[in-house]
Short mmCIF file of C-alpha atoms and ligand atoms in Angstrom, two decimals:
data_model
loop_
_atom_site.label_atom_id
_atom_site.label_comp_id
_atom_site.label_asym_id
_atom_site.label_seq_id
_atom_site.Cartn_x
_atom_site.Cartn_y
_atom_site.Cartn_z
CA UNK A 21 -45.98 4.83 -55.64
CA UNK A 22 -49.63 5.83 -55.46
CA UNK A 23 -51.13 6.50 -52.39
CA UNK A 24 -53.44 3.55 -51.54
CA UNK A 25 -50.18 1.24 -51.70
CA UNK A 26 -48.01 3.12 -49.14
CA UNK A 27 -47.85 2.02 -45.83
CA UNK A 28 -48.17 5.03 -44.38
CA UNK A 29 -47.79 9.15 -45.41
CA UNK A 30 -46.41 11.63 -42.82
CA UNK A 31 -44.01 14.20 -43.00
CA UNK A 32 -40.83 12.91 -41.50
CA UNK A 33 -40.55 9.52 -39.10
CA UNK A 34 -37.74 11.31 -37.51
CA UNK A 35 -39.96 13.14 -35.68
CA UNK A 36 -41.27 10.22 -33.72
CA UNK A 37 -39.72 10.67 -30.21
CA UNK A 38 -40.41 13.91 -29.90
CA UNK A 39 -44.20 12.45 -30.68
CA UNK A 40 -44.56 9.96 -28.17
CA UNK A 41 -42.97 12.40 -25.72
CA UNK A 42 -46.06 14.61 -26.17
CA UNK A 43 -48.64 11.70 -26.57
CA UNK A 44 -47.25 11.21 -22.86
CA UNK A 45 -47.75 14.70 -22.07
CA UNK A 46 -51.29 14.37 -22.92
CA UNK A 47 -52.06 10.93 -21.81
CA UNK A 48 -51.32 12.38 -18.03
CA UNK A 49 -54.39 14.43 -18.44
CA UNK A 50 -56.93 11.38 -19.91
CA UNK A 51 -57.22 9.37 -16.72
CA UNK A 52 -60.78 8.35 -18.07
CA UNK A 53 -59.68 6.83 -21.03
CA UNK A 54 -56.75 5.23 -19.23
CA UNK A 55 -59.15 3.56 -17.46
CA UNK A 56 -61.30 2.37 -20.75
CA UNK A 57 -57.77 1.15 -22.15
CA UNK A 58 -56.97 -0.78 -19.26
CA UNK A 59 -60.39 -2.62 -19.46
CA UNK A 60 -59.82 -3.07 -23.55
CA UNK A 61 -56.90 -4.34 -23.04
CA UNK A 62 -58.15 -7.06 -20.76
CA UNK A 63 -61.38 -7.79 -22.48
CA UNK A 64 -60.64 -7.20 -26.16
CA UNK A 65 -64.30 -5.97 -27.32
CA UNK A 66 -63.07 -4.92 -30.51
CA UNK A 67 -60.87 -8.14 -31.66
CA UNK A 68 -60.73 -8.41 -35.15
CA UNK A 69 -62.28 -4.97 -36.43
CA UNK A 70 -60.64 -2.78 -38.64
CA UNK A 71 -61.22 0.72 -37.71
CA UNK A 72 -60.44 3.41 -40.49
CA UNK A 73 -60.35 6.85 -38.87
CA UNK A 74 -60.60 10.47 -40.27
CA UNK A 75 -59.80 12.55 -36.81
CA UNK A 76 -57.67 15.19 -36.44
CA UNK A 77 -53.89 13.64 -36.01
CA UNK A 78 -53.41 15.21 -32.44
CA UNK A 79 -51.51 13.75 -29.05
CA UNK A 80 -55.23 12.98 -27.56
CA UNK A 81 -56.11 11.38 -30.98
CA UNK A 82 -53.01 9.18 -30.75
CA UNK A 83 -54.21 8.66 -26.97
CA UNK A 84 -57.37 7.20 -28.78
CA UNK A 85 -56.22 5.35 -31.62
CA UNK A 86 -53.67 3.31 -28.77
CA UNK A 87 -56.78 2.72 -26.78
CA UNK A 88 -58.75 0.96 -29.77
CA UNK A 89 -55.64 -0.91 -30.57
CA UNK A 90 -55.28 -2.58 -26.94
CA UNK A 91 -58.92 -3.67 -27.12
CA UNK A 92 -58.42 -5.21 -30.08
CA UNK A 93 -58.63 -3.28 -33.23
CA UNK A 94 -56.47 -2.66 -36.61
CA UNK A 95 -56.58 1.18 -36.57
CA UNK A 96 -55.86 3.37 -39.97
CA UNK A 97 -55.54 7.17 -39.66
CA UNK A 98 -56.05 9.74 -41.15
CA UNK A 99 -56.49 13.41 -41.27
CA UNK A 100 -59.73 15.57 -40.71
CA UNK A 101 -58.43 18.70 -41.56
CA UNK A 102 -55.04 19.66 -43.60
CA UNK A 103 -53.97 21.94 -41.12
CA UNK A 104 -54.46 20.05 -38.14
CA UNK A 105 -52.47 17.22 -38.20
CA UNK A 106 -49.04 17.40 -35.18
CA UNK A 107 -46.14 15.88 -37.49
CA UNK A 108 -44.44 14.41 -34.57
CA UNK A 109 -47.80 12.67 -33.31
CA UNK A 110 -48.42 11.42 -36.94
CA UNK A 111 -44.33 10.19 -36.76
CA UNK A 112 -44.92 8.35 -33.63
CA UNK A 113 -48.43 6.65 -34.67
CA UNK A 114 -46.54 4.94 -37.50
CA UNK A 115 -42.75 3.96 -35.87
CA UNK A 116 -43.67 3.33 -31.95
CA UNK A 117 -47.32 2.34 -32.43
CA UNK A 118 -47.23 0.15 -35.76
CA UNK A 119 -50.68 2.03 -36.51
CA UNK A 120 -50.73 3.39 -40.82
CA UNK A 121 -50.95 7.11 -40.55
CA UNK A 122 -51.83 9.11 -43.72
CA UNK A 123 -51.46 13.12 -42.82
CA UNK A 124 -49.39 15.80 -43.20
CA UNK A 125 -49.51 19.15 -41.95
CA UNK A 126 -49.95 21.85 -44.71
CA UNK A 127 -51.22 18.74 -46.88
CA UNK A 128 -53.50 19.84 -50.59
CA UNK A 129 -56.48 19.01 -50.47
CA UNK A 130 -56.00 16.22 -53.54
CA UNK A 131 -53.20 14.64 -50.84
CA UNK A 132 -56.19 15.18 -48.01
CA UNK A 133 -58.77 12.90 -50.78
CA UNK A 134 -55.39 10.60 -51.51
CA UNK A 135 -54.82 10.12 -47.65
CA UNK A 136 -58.78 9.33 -47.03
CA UNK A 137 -58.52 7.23 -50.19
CA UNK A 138 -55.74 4.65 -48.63
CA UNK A 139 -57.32 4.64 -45.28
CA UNK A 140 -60.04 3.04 -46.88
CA UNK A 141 -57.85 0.70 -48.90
CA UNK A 142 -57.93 -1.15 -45.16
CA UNK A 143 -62.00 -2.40 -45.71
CA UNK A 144 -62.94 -0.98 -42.55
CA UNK A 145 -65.98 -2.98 -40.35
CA UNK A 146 -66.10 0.88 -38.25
CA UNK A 147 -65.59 4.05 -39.44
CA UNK A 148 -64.23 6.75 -36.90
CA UNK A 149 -65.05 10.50 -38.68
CA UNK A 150 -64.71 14.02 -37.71
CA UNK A 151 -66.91 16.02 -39.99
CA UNK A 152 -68.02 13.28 -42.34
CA UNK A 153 -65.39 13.12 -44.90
CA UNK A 154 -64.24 9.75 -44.95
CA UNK A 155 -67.89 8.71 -44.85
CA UNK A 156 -69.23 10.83 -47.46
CA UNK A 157 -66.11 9.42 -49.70
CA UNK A 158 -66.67 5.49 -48.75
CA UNK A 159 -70.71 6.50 -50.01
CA UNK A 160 -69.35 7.80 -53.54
CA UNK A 161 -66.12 6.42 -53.97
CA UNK A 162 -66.10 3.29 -52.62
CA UNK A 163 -69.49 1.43 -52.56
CA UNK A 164 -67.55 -1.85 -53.09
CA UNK A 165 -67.17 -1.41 -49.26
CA UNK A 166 -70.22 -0.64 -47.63
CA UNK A 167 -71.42 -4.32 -47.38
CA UNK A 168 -68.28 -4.80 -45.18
CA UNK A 169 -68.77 -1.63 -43.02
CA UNK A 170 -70.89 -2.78 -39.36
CA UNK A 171 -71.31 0.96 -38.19
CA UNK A 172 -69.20 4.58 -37.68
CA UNK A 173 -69.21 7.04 -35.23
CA UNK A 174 -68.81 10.80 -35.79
CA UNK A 175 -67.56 13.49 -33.54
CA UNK A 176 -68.17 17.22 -34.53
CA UNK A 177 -71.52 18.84 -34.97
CA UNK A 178 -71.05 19.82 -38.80
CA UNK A 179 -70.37 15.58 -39.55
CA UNK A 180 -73.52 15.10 -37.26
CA UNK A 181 -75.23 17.53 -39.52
CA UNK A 182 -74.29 15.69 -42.89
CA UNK A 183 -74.86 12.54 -41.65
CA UNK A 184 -78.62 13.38 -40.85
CA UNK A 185 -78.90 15.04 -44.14
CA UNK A 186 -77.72 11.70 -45.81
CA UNK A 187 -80.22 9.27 -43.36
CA UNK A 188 -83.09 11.70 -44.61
CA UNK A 189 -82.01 11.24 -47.63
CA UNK A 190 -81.88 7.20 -47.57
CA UNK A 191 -78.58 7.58 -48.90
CA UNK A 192 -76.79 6.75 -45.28
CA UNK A 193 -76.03 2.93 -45.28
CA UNK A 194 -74.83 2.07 -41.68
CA UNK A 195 -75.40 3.46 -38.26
CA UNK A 196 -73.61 5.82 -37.09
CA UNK A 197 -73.59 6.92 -33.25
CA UNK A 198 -73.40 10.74 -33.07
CA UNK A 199 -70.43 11.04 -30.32
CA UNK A 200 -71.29 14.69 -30.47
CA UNK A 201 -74.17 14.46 -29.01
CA UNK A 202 -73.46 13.54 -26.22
CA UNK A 203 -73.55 15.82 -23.24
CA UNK A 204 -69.95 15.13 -21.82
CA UNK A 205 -68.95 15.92 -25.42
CA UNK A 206 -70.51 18.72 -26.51
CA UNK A 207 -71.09 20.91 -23.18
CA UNK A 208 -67.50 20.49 -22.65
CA UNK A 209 -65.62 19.73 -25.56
CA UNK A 210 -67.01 22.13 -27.98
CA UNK A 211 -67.76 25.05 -25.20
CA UNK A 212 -64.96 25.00 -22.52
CA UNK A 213 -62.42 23.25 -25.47
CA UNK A 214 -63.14 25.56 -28.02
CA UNK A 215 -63.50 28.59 -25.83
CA UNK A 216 -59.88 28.37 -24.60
CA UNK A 217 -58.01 26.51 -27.99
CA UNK A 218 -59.96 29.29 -30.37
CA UNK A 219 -58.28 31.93 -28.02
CA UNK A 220 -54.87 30.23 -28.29
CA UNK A 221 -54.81 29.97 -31.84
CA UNK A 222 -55.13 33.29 -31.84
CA UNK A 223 -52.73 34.60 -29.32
CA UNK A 224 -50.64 31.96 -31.02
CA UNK A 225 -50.90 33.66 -34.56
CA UNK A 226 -50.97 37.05 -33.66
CA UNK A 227 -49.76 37.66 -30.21
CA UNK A 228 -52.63 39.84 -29.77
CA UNK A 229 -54.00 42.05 -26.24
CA UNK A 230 -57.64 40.96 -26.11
CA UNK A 231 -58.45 43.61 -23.26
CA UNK A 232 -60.28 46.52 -25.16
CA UNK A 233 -60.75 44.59 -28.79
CA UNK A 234 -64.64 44.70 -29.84
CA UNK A 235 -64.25 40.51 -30.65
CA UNK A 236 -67.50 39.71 -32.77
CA UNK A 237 -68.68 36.18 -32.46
CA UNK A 238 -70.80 34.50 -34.96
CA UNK A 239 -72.87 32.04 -33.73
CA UNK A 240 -73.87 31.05 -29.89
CA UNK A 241 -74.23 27.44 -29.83
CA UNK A 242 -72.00 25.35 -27.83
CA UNK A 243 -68.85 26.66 -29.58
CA UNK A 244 -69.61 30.23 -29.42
CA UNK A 245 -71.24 30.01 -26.08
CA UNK A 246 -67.58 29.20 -24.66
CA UNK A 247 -65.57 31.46 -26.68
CA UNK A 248 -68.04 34.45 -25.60
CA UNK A 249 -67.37 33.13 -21.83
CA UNK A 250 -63.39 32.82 -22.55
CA UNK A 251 -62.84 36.31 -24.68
CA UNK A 252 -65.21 38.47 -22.08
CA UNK A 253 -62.54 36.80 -19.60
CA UNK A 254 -59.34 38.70 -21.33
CA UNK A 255 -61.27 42.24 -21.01
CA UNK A 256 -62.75 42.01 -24.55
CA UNK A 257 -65.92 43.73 -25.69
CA UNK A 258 -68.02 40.46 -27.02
CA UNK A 259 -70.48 41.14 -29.82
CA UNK A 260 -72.70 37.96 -30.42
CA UNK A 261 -74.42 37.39 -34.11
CA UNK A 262 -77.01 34.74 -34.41
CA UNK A 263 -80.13 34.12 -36.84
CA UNK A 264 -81.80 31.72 -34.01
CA UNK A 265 -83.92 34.04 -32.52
CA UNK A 266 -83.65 31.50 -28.75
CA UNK A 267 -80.15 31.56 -28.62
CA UNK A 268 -79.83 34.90 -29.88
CA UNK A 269 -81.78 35.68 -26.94
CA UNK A 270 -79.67 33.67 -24.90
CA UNK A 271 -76.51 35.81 -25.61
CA UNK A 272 -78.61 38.50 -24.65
CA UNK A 273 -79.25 37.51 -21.04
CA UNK A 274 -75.47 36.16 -20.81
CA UNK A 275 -74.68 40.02 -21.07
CA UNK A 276 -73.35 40.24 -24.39
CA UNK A 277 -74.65 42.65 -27.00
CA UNK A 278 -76.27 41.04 -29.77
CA UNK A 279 -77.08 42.96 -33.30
CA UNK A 280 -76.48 41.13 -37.00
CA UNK A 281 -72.81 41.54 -38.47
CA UNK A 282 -73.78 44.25 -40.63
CA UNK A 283 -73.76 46.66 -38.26
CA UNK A 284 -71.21 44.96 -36.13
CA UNK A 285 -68.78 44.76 -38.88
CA UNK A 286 -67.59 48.19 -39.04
CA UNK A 287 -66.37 48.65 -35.52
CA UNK A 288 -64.91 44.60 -35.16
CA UNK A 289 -61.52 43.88 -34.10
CA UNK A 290 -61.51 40.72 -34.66
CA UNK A 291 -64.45 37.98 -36.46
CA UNK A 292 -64.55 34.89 -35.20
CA UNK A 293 -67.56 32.58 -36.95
CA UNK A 294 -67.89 29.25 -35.57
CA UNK A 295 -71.26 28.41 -37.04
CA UNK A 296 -70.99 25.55 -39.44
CA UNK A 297 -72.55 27.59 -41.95
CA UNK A 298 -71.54 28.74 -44.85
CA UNK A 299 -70.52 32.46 -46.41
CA UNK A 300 -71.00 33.83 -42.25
CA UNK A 301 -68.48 36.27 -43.13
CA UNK A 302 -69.64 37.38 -46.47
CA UNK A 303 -68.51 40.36 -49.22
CA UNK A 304 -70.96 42.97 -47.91
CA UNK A 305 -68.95 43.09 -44.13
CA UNK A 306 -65.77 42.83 -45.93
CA UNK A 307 -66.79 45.66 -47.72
CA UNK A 308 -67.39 47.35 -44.06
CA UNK A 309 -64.67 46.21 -41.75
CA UNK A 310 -62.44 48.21 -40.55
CA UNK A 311 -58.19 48.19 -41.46
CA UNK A 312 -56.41 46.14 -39.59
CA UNK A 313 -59.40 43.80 -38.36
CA UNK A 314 -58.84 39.96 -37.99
CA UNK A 315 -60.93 37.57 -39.57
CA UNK A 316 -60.78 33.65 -38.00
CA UNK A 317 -62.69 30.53 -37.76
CA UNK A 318 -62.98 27.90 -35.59
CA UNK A 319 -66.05 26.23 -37.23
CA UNK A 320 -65.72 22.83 -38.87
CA UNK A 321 -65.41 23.69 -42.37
CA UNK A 322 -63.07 26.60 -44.52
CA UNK A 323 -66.11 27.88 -45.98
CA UNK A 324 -67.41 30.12 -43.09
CA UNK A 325 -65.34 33.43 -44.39
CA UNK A 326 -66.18 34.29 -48.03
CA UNK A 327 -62.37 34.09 -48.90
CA UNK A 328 -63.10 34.09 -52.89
CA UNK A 329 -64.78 37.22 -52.24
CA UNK A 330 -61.76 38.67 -50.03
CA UNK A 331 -59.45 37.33 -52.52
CA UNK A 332 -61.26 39.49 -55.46
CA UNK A 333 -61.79 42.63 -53.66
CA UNK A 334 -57.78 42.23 -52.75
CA UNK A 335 -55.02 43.46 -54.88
CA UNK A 336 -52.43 41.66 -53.03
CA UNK A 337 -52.07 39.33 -49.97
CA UNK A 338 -48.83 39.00 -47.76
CA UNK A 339 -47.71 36.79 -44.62
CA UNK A 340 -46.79 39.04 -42.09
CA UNK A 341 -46.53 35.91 -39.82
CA UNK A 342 -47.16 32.37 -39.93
CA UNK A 343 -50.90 31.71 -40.10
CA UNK A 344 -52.05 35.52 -41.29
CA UNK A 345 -52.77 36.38 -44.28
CA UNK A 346 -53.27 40.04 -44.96
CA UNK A 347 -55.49 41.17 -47.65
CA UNK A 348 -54.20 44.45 -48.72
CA UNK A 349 -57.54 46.08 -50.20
CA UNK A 350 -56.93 49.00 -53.03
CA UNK A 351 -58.74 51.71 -50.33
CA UNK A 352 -55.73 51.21 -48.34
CA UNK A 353 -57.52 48.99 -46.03
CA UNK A 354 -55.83 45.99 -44.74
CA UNK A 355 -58.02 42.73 -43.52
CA UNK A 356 -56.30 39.35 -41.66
CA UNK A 357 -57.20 35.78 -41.95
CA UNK A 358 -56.10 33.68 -39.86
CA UNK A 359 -55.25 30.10 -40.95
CA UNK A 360 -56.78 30.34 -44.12
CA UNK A 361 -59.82 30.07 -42.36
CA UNK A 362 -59.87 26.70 -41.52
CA UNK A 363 -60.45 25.94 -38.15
CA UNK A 364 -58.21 28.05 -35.92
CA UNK A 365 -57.85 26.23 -32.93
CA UNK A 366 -56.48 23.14 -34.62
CA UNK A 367 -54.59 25.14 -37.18
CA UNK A 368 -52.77 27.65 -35.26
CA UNK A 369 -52.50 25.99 -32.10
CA UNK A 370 -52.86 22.42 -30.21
CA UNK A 371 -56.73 22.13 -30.37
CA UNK A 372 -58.44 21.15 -27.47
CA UNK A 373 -56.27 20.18 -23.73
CA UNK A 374 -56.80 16.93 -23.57
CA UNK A 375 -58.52 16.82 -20.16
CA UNK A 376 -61.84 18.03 -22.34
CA UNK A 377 -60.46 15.00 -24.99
CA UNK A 378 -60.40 12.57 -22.47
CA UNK A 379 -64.25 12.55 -22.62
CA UNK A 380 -65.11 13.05 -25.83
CA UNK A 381 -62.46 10.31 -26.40
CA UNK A 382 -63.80 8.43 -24.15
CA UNK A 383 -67.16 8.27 -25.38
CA UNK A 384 -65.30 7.51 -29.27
CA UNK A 385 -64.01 4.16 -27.60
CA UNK A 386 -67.45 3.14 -25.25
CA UNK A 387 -69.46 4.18 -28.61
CA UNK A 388 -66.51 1.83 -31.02
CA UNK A 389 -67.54 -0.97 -28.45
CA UNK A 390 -71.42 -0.29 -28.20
CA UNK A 391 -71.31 -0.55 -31.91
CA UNK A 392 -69.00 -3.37 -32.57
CA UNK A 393 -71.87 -5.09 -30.07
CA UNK A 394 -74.86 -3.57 -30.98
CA UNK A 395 -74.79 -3.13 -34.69
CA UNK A 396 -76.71 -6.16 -35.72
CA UNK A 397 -79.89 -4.56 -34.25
CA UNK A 398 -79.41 -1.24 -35.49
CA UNK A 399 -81.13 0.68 -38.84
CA UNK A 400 -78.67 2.61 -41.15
CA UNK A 401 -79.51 6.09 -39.25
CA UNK A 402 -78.41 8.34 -37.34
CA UNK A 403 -78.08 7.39 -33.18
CA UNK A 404 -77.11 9.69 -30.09
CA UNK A 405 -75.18 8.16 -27.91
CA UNK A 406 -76.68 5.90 -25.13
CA UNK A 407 -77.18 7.78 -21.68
CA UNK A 408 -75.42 5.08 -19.77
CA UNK A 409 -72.03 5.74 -21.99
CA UNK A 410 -72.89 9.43 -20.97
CA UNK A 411 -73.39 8.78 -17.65
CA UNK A 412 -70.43 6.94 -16.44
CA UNK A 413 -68.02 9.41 -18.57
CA UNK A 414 -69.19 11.81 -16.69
CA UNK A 415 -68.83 10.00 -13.38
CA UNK A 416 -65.23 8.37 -14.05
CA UNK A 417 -64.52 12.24 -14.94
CA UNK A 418 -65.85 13.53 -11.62
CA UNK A 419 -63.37 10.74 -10.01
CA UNK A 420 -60.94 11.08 -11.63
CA UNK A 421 -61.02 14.86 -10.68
CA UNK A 422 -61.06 13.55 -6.81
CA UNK A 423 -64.88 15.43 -6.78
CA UNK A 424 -67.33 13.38 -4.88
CA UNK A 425 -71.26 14.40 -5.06
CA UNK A 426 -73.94 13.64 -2.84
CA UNK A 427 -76.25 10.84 -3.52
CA UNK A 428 -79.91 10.66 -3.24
CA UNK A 429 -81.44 8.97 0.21
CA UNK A 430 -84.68 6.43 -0.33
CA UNK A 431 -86.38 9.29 0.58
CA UNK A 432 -85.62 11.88 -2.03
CA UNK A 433 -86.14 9.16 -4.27
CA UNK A 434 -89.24 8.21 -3.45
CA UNK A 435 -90.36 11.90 -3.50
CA UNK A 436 -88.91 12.77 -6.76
CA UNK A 437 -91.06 10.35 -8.42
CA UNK A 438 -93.88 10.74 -7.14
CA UNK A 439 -96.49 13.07 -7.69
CA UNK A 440 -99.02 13.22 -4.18
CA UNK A 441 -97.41 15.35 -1.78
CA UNK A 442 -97.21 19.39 -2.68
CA UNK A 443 -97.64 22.58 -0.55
CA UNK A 444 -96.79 21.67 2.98
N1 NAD B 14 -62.82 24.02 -33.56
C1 NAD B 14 -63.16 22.93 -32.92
O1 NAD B 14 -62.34 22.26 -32.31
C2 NAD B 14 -64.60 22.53 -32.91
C3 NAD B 14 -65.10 21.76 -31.83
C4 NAD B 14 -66.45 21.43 -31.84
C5 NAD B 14 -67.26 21.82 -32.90
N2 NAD B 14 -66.70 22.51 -33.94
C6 NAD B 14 -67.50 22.98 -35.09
O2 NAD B 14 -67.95 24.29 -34.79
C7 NAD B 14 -69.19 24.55 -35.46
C8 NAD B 14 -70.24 24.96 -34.42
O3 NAD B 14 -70.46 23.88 -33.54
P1 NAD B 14 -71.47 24.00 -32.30
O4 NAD B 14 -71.40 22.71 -31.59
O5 NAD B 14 -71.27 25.27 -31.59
O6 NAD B 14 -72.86 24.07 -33.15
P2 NAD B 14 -74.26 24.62 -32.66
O7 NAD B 14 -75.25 24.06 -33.61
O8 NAD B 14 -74.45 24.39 -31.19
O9 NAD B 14 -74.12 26.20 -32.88
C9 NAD B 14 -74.02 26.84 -34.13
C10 NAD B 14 -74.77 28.18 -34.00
O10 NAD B 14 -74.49 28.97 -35.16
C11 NAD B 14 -75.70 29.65 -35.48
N3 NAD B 14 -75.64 30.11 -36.89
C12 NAD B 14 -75.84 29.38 -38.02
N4 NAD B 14 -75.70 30.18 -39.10
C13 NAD B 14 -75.40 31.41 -38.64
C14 NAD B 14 -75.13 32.67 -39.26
N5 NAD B 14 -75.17 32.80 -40.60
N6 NAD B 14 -74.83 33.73 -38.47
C15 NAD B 14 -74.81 33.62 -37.12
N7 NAD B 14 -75.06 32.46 -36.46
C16 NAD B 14 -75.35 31.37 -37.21
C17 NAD B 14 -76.80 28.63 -35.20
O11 NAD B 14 -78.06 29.25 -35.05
C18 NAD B 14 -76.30 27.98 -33.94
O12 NAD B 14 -76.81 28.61 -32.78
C19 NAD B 14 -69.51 23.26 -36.21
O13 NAD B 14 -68.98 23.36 -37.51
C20 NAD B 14 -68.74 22.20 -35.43
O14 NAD B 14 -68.50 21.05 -36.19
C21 NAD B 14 -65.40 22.90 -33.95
#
């Protein structure tokens, strides 16, 4: 049957219970977007949208997708990323939560096109993407649609990226709010969530001591930023790489060393890019890097490690364990990937805890609403998200968390905006 006519596409439905079981798990630890669902469910902002959504097929994603349902919504799903999807959450979505779910772990990436392919078979009014994909394919696949389509929203920094890209070049048809953007997404999600889930896909794949490695990060932004914090932590010697000379100056001051992966190559433990560039990791440091080192990424996109490159300076590759591949190089020197470099934390282990979900989720299903409301007076570009959304997230989080915070008096108000009184 092809794709676009199936009801659904995951691995095995049998899985199911075992699903919802850790949907539960993870629910326990979204307390904010308990508290959105609650409200959806009463007030049903998004009746009658269909919602097609490219995320990674996760417990807090499932947590998300249920959310959008009670307020209203026909949700599709799915995948962002072939190695990401949780079979069991994917199992669940479909039997206990009547939503279509198209992913499967390990999936090609012609299944990965076929699964974004019958998503969109649903005529989606919003679009819900992690990195662009399903986007970028409704743009040059199906243009039929885009009359239909009231707005998206995305959620990772590479999407955001692409999406800009496609507004500068008037190719972008419909607003999209850039969840990322947000502070209680990004200063949380992609630092403190990446910072520990990159570290866990690692432990998870290689059981490695961190204490001692020299662990080479490429790239300091948000992502990097948390996995420098995270690996210094465990007793590892962080190396930083950057080409912006700010942040590279940044890393400098947060006590890390910071020289370009040429000369950092040779004396790496372990790589880790998470850049959203392309070719980080590139044939000349292969060339350089020592046996034994690991190479990873926890950047958006597979492309970050040169792996054609690794491939043709190999003469064989073997899985020592699952999620390594060693690269056995004809100097006798031996170089891991981890996850075929796609991105680790997803791959190897659970992604993100869903206490650091819970807001960027959160902001997903305020940002679904804002849109569903909003979209009339919007231009096909790309928005940040609105600093009220921002602004109770982060104060349902602090409650949630039972931290209260001091408020300002009349006073300190009046003083603060005001610009007569100085020196006493
Ligand atoms: N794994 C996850 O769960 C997860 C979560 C959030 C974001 N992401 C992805 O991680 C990537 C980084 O996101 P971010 O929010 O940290 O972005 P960011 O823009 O804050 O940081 C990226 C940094 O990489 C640097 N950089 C670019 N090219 C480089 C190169 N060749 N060498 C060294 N440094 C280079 C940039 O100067 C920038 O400082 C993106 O692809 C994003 O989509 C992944």
């Amino acid at each position: 049957m092809p794709m676009t006519t199936m009801a659904h596409d995951v691995a095995d439905l049998a899985l199911a219970d075992e699903g919802q079981r850790l949907i539960d798990w993870a629910a326990n630890e979204m307390p904010v977007l308990a508290l959105i669902r609650e409200r959806f469910a009463a007030e049903r902002p998004l009746d009658g949208l269909r919602i097609a959504g490219c995320l990674h097929i996760t417990t807090e994603t499932a947590n998300l997708a249920i959310t959008l349902k009670a307020g209203g919504a026909e949700v599709r799903l799915c995948g962002s990323n072939p190695l990401s999807t949780q079979d069991p959450v994917a199992a669940a979505l479909v039997v206990r939560h009547d939503i279509p779910t198209f992913a499967v772990k390990g999936e090609d990436s012609a299944r990965y096109y076929d699964h974004i392919r019958a998503v969109l078979e649903c005529e989606p009014h919003l679009t819900m993407d992690d990195g662009a994909d399903l986007v970028s394919q409704l743009h040059k696949d199906r243009e039929d649609l885009l009359p239909g389509v009231l707005a998206g929203t995305e959620e990772t920094t590479t999407g955001v990226i692409r999406l800009r890209a496609m507004a500068r070049a008037g190719a972008l048809k419909f607003p999209i709010v850039a969840v990322n953007e947000a502070d209680t997404k990004h200063m949380f999600d992609n630092r403190y969530g990446t910072g520990q889930s990159t570290l866990d896909g690692i432990i998870r794949a290689t059981n490695l001591l961190l204490a001692g490695k020299t662990f080479v990060i490429c790239g300091y932004g948000w992502c990097g930023r948390g996995l420098a914090m995270r690996a210094s932590g465990h007793g590892a010697h962080v190396i930083v790489t950057e080409v912006n000379p700010l942040r590279a100056l940044e890393a400098v001051m947060d006590g890390y060393r910071v020289m370009t992966l040429e000369e950092a190559a040779p004396t790496a433990d372990l790589i880790v890019t998470v850049t959203g560039d392309l070719n980080v990791v590139d044939r000349r440091h292969l060339e350089v890097m020592k046996d034994g080192a690991i190479i990873a990424n926890s950047g958006h996109f597979n492309d970050e490690i040169n792996l054609a490159a690794l491939d043709s300076l190999a003469d064989g590759v073997t899985q020592p364990r699952r999620f390594v591949d060693a690269y056995h190089l004809p100097d006798g020197r031996t170089l891991k990937v981890l996850a075929q470099g796609r991105l680790l934390n997803l791959s190897a282990a659970e992604g993100h805890p869903a206490a650091v979900m819970d807001m960027s989720f959160a902001n997903q299903a305020l940002c679904a609403e804002y849109v569903a409301k909003h979209h009339e007076s919007l231009a096909p570009e790309v928005y940040d998200v609105p600093k009220d959304i921002d602004a109770e997230i982060a104060r349902l989080k602090l409650e949630s968390m039972g931290v209260r915070i001091d408020v300002l008096s009349a006073e300190q108000q009046e003083y603060l905006g005001s610009w007569e009184s100085g020196t006493a």
